[in-house]
Coordinates of C-alpha atoms in Angstrom, one line a residue:
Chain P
X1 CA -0.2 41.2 21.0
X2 CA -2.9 43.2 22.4
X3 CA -2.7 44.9 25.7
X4 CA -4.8 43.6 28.4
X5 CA -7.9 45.2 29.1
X6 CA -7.8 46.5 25.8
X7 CA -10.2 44.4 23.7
X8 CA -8.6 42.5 20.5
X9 CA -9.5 43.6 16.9
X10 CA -10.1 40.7 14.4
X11 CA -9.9 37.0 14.7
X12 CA -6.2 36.3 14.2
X13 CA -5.4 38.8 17.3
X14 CA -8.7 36.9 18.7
X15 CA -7.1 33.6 18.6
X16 CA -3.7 34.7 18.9
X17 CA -4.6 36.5 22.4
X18 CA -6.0 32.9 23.5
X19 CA -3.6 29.8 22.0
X20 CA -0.3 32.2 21.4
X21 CA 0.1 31.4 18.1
X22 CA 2.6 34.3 17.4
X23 CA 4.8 31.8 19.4
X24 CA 4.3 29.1 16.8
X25 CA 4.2 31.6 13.5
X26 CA 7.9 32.8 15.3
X27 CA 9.4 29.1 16.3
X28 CA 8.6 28.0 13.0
X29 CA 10.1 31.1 11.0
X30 CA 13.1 30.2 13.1
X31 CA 13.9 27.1 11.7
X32 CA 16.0 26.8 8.8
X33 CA 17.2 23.9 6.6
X34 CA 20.7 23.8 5.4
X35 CA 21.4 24.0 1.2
X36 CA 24.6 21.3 0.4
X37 CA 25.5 18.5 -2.1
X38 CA 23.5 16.0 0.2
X39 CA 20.5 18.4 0.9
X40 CA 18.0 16.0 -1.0
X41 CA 17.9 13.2 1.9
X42 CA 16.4 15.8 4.0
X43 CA 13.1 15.3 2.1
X44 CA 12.7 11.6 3.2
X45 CA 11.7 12.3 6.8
X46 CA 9.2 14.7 5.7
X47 CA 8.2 12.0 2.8
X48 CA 7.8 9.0 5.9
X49 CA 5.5 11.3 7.7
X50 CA 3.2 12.0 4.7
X51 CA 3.0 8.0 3.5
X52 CA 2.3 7.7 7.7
X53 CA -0.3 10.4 7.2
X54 CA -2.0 8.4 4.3
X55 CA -1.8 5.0 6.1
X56 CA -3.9 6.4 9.6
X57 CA -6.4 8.4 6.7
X58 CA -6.9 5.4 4.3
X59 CA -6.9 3.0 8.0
X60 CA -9.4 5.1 9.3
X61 CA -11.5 4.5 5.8
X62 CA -11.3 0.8 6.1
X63 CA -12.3 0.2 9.9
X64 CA -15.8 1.8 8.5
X65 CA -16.3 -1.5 7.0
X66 CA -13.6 -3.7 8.2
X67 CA -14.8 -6.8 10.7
X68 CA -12.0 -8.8 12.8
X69 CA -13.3 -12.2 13.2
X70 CA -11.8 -15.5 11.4
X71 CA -15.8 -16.0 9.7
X72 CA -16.0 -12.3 8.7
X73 CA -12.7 -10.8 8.1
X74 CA -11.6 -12.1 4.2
X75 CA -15.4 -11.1 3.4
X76 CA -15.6 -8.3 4.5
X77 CA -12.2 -7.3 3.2
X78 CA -13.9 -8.4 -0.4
X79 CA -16.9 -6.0 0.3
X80 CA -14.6 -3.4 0.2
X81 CA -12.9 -4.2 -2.9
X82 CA -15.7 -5.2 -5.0
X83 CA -18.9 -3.5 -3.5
X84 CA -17.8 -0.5 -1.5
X85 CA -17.2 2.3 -3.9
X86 CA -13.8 3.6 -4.4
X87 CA -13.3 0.7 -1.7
X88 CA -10.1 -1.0 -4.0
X89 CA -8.5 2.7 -3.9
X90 CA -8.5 3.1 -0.3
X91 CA -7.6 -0.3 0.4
X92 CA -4.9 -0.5 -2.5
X93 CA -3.6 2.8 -1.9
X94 CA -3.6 1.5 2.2
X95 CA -1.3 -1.5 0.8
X96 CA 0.7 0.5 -1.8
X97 CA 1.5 3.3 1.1
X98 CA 2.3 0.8 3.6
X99 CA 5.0 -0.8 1.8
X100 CA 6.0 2.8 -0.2
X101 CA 6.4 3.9 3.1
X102 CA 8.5 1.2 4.8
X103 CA 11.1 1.8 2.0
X104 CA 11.4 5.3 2.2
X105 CA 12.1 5.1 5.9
X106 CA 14.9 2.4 5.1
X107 CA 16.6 4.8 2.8
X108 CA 15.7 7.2 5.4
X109 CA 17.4 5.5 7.6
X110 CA 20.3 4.7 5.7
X111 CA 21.0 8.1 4.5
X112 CA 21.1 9.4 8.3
X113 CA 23.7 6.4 8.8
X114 CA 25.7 6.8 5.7
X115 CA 25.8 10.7 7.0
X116 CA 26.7 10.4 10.5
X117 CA 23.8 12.3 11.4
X118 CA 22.9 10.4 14.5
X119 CA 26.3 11.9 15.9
X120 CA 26.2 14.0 19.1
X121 CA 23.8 15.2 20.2
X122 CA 21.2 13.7 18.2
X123 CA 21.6 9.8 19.7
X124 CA 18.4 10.2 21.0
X125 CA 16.9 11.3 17.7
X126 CA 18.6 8.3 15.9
X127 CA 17.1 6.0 19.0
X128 CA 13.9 6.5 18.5
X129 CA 13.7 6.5 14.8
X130 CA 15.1 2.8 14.8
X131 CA 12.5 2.2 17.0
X132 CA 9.7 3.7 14.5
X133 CA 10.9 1.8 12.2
X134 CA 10.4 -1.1 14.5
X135 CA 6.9 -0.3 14.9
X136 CA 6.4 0.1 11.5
X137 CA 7.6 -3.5 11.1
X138 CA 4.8 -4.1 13.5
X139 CA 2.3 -2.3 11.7
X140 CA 3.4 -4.3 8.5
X141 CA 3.2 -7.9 10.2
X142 CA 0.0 -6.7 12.4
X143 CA -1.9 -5.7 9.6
X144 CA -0.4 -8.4 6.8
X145 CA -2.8 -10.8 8.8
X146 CA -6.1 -8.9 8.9
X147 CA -7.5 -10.1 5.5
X148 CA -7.1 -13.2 6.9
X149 CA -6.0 -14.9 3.6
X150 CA -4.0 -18.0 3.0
X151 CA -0.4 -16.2 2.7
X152 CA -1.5 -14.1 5.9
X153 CA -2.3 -17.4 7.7
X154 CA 0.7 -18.8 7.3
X155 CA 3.4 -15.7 7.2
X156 CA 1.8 -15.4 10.9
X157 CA 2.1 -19.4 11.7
X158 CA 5.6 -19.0 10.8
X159 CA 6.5 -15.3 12.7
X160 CA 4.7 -16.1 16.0
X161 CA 6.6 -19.3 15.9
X162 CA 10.0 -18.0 15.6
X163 CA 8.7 -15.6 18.0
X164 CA 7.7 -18.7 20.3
X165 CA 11.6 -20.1 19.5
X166 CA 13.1 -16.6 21.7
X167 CA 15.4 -18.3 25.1
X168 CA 13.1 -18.4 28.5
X169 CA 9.8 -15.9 27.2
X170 CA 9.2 -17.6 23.9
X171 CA 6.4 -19.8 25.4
X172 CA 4.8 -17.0 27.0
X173 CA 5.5 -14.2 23.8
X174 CA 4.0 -17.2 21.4
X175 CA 0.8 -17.2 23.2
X176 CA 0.3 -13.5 23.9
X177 CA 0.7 -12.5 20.4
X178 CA -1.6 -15.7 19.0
X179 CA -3.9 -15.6 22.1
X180 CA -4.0 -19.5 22.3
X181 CA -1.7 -21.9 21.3
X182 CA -2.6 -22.5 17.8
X183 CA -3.4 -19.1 15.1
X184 CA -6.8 -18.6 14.9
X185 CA -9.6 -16.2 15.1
X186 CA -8.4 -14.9 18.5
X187 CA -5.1 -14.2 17.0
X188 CA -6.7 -12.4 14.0
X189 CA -8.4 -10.5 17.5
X190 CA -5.5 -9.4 19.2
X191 CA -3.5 -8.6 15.7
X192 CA -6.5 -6.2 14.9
X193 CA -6.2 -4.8 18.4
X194 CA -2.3 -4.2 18.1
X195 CA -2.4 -2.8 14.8
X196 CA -5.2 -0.1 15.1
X197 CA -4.9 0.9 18.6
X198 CA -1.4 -0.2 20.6
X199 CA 1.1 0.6 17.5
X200 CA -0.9 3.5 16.7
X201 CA -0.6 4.5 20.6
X202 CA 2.9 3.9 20.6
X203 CA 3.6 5.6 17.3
X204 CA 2.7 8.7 18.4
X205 CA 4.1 8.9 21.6
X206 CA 8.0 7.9 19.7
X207 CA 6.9 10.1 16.6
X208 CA 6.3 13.0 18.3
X209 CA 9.6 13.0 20.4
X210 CA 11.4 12.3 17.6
X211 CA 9.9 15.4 16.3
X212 CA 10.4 17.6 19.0
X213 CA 14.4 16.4 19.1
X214 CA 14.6 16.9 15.1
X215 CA 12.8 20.7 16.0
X216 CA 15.1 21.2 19.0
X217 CA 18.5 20.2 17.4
X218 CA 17.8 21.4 13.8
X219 CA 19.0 19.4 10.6
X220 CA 22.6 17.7 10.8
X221 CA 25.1 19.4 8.4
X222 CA 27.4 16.3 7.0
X223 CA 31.1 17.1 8.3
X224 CA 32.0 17.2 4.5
X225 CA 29.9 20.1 4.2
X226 CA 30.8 22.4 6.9
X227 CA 32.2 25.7 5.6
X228 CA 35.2 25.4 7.4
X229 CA 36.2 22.3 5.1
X230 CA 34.2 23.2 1.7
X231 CA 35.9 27.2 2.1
X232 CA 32.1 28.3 1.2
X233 CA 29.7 30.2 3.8
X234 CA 27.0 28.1 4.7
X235 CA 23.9 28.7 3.3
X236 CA 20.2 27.5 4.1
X237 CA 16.6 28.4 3.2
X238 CA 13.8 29.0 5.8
X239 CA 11.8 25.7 6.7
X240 CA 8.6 27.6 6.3
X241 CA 7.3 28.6 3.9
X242 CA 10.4 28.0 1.7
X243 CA 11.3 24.2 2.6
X244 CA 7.6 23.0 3.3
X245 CA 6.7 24.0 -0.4
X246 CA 9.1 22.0 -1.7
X247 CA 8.0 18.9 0.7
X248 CA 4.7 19.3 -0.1
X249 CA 5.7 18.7 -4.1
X250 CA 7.5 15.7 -3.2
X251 CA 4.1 14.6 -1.3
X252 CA 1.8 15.7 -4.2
X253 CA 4.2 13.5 -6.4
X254 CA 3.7 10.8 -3.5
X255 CA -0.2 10.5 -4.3
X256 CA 0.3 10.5 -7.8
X257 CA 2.9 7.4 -7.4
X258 CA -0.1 6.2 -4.8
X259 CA -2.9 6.2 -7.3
X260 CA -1.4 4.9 -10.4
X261 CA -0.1 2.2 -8.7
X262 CA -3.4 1.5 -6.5
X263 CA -5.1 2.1 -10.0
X264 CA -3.0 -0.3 -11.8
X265 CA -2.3 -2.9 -9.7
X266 CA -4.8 -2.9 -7.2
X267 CA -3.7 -4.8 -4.2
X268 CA -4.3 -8.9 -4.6
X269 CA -6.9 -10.6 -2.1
X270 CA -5.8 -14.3 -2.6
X271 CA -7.8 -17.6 -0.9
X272 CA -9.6 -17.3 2.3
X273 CA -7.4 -18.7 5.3
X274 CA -8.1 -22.3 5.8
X275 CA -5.8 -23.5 9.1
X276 CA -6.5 -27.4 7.5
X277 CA -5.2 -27.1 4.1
X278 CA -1.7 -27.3 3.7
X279 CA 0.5 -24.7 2.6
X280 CA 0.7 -23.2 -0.6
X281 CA 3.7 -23.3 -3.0
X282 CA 5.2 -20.1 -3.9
X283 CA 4.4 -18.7 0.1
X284 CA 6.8 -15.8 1.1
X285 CA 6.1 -12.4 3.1
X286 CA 5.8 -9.5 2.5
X287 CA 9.1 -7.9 0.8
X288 CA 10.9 -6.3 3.6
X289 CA 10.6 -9.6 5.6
X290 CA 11.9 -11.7 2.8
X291 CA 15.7 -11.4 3.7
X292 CA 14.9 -13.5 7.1
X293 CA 12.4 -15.5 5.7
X294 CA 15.6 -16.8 2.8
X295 CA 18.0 -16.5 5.5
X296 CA 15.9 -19.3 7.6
X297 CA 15.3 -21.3 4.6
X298 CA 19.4 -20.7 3.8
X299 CA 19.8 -22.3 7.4
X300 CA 20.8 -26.2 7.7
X301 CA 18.3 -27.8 10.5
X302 CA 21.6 -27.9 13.0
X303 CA 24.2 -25.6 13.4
X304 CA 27.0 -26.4 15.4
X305 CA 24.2 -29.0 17.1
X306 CA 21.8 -26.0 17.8
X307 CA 18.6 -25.5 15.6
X308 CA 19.0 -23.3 12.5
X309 CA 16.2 -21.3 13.7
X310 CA 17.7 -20.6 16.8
X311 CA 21.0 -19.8 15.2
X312 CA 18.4 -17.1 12.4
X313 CA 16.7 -15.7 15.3
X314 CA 19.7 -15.3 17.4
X315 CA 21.6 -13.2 14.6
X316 CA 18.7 -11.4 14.2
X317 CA 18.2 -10.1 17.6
X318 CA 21.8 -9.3 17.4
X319 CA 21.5 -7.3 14.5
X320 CA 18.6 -5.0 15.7
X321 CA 20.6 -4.7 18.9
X322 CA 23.6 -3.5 16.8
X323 CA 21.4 -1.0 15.0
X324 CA 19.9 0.5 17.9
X325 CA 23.4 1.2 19.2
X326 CA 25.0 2.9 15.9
X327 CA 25.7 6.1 17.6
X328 CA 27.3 4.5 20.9
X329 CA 29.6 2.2 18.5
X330 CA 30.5 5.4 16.6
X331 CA 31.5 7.1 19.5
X332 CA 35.0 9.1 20.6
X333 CA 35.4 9.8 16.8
X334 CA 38.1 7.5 16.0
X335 CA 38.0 7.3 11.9
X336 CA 38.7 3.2 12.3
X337 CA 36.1 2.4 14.0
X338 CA 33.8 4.4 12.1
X339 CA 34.9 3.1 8.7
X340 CA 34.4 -0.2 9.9
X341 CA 30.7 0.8 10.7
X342 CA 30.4 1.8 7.6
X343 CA 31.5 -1.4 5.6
X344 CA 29.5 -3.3 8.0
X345 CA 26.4 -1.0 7.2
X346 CA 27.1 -1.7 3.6
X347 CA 27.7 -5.5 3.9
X348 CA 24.5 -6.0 6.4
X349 CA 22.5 -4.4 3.0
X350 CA 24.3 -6.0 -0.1
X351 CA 23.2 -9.3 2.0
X352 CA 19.8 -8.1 2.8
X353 CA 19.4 -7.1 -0.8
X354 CA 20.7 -10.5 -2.2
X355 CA 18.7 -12.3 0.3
X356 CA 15.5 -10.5 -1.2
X357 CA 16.5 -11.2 -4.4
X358 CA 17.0 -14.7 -4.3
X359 CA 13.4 -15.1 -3.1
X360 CA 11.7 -13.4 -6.0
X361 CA 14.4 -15.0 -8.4
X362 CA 13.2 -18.4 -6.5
X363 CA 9.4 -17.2 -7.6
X364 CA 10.1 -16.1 -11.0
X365 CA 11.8 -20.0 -11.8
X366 CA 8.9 -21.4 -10.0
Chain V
X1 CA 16.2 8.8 59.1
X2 CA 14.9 12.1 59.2
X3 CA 10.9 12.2 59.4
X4 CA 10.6 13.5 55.7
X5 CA 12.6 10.3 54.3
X6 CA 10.4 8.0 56.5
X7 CA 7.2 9.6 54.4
X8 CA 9.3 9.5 51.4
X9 CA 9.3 5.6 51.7
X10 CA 5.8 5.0 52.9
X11 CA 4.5 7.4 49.7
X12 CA 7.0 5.5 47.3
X13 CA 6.3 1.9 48.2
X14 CA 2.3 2.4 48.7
X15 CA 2.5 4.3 44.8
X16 CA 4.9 1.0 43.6
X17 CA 2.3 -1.2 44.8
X18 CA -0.4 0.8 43.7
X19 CA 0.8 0.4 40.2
X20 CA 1.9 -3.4 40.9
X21 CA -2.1 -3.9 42.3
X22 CA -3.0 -2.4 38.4
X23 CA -0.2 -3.9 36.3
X24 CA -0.9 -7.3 37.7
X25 CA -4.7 -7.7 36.6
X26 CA -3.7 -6.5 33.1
X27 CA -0.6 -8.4 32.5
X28 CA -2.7 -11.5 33.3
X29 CA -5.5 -10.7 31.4
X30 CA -3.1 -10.1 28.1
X31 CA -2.1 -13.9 28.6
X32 CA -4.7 -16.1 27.0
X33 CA -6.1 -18.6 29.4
X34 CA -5.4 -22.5 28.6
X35 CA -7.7 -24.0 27.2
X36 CA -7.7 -28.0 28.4
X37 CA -8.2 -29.7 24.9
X38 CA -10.0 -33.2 25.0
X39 CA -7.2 -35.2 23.6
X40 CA -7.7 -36.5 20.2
X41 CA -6.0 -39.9 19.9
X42 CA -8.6 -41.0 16.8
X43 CA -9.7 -39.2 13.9
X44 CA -11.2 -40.5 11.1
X45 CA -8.8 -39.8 8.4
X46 CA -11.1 -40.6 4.7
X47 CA -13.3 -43.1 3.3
X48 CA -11.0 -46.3 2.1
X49 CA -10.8 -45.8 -2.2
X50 CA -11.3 -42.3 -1.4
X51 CA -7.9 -41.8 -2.2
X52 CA -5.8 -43.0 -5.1
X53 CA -2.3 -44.8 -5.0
X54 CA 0.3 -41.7 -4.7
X55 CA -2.6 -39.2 -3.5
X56 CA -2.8 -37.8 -0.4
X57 CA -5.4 -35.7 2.2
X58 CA -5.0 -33.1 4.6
X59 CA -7.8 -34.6 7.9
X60 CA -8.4 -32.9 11.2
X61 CA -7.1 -34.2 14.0
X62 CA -8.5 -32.5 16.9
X63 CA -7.1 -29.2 16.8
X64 CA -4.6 -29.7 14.2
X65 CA -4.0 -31.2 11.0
X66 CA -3.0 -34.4 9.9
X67 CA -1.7 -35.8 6.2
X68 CA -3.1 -39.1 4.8
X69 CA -1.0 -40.1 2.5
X70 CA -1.8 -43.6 0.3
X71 CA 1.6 -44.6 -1.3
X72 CA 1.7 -46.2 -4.7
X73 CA 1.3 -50.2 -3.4
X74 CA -1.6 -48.6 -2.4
X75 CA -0.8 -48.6 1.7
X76 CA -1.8 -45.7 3.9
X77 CA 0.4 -44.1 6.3
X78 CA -0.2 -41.0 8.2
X79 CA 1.5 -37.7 10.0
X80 CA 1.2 -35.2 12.0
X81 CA 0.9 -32.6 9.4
X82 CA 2.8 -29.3 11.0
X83 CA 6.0 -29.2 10.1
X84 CA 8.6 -29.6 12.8
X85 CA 10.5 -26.5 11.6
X86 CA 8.1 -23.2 11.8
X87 CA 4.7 -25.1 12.0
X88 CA 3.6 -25.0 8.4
X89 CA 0.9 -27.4 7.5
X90 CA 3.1 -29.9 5.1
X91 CA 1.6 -31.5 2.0
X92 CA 2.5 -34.6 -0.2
X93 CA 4.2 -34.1 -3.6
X94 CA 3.4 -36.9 -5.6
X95 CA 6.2 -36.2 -8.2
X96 CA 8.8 -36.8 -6.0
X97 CA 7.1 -38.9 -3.5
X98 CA 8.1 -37.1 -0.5
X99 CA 6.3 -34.6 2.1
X100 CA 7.2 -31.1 1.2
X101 CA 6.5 -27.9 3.2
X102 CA 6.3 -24.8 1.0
X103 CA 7.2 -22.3 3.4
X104 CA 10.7 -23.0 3.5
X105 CA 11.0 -25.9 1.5
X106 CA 11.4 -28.8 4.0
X107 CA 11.3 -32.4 3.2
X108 CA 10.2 -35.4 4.1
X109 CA 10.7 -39.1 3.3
X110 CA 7.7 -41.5 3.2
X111 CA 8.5 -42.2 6.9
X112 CA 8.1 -38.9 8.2
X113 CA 11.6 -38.5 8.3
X114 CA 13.4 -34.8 7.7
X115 CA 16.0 -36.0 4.9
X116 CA 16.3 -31.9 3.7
X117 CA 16.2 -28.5 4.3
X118 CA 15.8 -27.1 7.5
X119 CA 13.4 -29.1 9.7
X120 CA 15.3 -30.3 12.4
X121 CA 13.0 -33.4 13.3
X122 CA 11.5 -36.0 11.7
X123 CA 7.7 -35.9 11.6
X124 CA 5.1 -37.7 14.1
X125 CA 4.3 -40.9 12.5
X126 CA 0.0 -42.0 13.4
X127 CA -1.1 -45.4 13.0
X128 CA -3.7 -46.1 10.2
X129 CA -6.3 -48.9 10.6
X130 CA -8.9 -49.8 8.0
X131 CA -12.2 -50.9 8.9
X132 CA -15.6 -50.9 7.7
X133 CA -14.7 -48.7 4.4
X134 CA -13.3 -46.1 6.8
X135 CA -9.7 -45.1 7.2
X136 CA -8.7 -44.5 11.3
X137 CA -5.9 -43.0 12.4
X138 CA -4.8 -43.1 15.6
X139 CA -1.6 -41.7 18.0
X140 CA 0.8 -44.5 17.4

């Protein structure tokens, strides 16, 4: 850095002088990433955060012609595929990314659970990347609605009203998130609202602490791979530039995966939402809600005398709860308790995953 | 109490009702206002003949839909239309002659009763009244 006084010669010492940018250049050369058997799931963060990147470009694309109202919305959504030029890429790739980008933070997800990486001190970290995901959730039901097709009409009838079936605040959480009592174009409203300004709000506040703890507390080594237990030193390679190149193949890969598929199987449209027609066979959400939309089907109308639904939603909540709380239930270290975790993380998916599949194995028989 | 916990107070309760005074206003505002709804207790359902033995019609009633459903003697009966387990708008299958809702594949019987899957109530049953070529429905 230039003295002061003394004038600064060329722009980078310009600049440099003004934002401190040797402090970033020196903060980022700091960071390393650790080389081991299990390196590869450190790619999936960076992965989630490009197919994020994609989904606020391509979202930004579409509200140049998008129009939120129950008369205008399905057209205007067909405008974009059929007149708009390159308008079925950007909205394919928008629905290809969405859903490419809720897996890869599931197996995100999974692989930080499967590793213990949301061990102390990075509970905080693990905290608010459950809660990410629960936004992304949001984003998925918020936006599923915004074509405001048949399937969209219903998937919403059905999750506000398991929303509206929650102990005390269902009434009031029904209402706030349809904006009446019934869905309609003031739900189609508010869902617009959530999805392209509250979750996009929120997003960034949790994303970028979740950042900043990843930054402060560096990459989790798995215990299996400490040198102490593999008799190896540990090694690692510099984030930047060494790291981020190899990201930025895995993201250059991403668009290519993004563009065939958008290419060749450009995202469906379906029938224009009619709230007086009745529902139509074959209905079912989007893929990563299908677990609890076969678990509620699965459910008898009473349980133990209570509604089924009640019984559905209740083990849901529970089970969110029980995510959210990994790292406190892993806690102390005992090996038991953690194994148990494990299983449990490994039953909770085997379900899940046979769940899903009997939906699309329902579809396929017709 | 010292002086400086005395202003401590003041300054914290008047900035907790400051924020109260805002969040109030917008935590109304985010709760739709009710809407009083005429009540609908007739709708005119379909034109009699319009419908076939073993046919059925979805028909507005007020705000939300109804089923007209003409049975193979050729009687009408009619439902409330949502479906009592997550509000699905239910539909007649004439193979089997029951109701069915698709979303999570509910029936029921030709009474509006829920004889399987998860519905956990039978649906509202509406009376039907023919007159004049036109087929009535009203709250039973």
């Amino acid at each position: 850095m230039s003295a002061e006084g003394e004038p600064p010669r060329g722009l980078r010492a310009w600049l440099d002088e003004r934002l401190g940018l040797s402090a970033l250049t020196a903060l980022a050369r700091e960071k390393t990433v650790p080389l081991h058997r299990h390196t590869a799931w450190y790619y999936l963060g960076g992965m989630t955060l490009f197919l994020f990147t994609v989904q606020v470009v391509t979202g930004i694309l579409l509200l140049l012609y998008y129009r939120s109202s129950a008369d205008e919305a399905f057209e205007s959504v067909q405008f974009i595929m059929t007149r708009v030029p390159f308008g079925w890429l950007v909205r394919s790739i928008h629905s290809w990314s969405a859903n490419l980008l809720v897996l890869v933070a599931l197996v995100h997800m999974f692989s930080v659970f499967l590793l213990k990486a949301y061990r102390r001190p990075r509970e905080v970290t693990w905290f608010t990347g459950v809660l990410l995901l629960f936004l992304m959730l949001g984003f998925g039901f918020s936006g599923y609605l915004l074509p405001w097709n048949t399937l969209a009409f219903f998937a919403t009838q059905v999750g506000t009203e398991v929303a509206g079936a929650v102990p005390v605040v269902g009434r009031f959480l029904l209402r706030f998130l349809r904006g009446g009592d019934q869905v309609t174009g003031g739900t189609l409203t508010r869902f617009y609202g959530i999805h392209v300004a509250v979750l996009p709000a929120l997003t960034t506040l949790v994303l970028a602490a979740h950042l900043l703890l990843v930054q402060r507390h560096g990459m989790s080594v798995p215990e299996s791979q400490h040198a102490a237990r593999t008799g190896r030193p540990a090694r690692s390679v510099p984030f930047f530039p060494n790291f981020l190149v190899r990201d930025a193949i895995g993201w250059s890969a991403a668009v290519g995966v993004l563009a065939a598929l958008a290419a060749l199987f450009p995202w469906d449209l379906g029938e224009k939402a009619d709230p007086f027609a009745p529902a139509p066979a074959g209905i079912r959400p989007e893929w990563y809600f299908a677990w609890m939309f076969q678990t509620l089907k699965w459910l008898p109308a009473h349980v133990l005398g209570v509604e089924g639904e009640l019984v559905g939603l209740f083990a849901f909540g529970v089970g969110g709860l029980l995510l959210i709380l990994v790292p406190l239930l892993d806690s102390g270290g005992r090996p038991g308790r953690s194994h148990a975790l494990i299983v449990l993380g490994w039953v909770v998916v085997v379900y899940a995953a046979a769940a899903t599949a009997a939906v699309y194995l329902n579809a396929a028989s017709g | 109490l010292t002086r400086r916990r005395l202003l401590d107070w003041f300054l914290g309760t008047s900035l907790g009702a400051m924020c109260l005074s805002a969040l109030y206003p917008v935590a109304r505002y985010v709760t739709p206002p009710d809407v009083p709804e005429a009540p609908t207790n007739r709708a005119l359902a379909a034109r009699d003949g319009e419908l076939k033995p073993n046919e059925a019609r979805v028909f507005r009633f007020g705000s939300h839909p109804g089923l007209l459903v003409r049975d193979a003697d050729g009687g009408y009966r009619a439902f409330e239309a949502t479906c009592t387990h997550l509000s699905c708008t239910v539909q007649y299958r004439p193979d089997l002659k029951q109701i069915w809702c698709a979303c999570h594949n509910g029936f029921y019987d030709m009474n509006g009763r829920n004889v399987s899957g998860p519905p956990p109530r039978p649906l509202q049953q509406y009376a039907v009244h023919v007159a004049n070529g036109e087929v009535v429905v009203s709250r039973a």
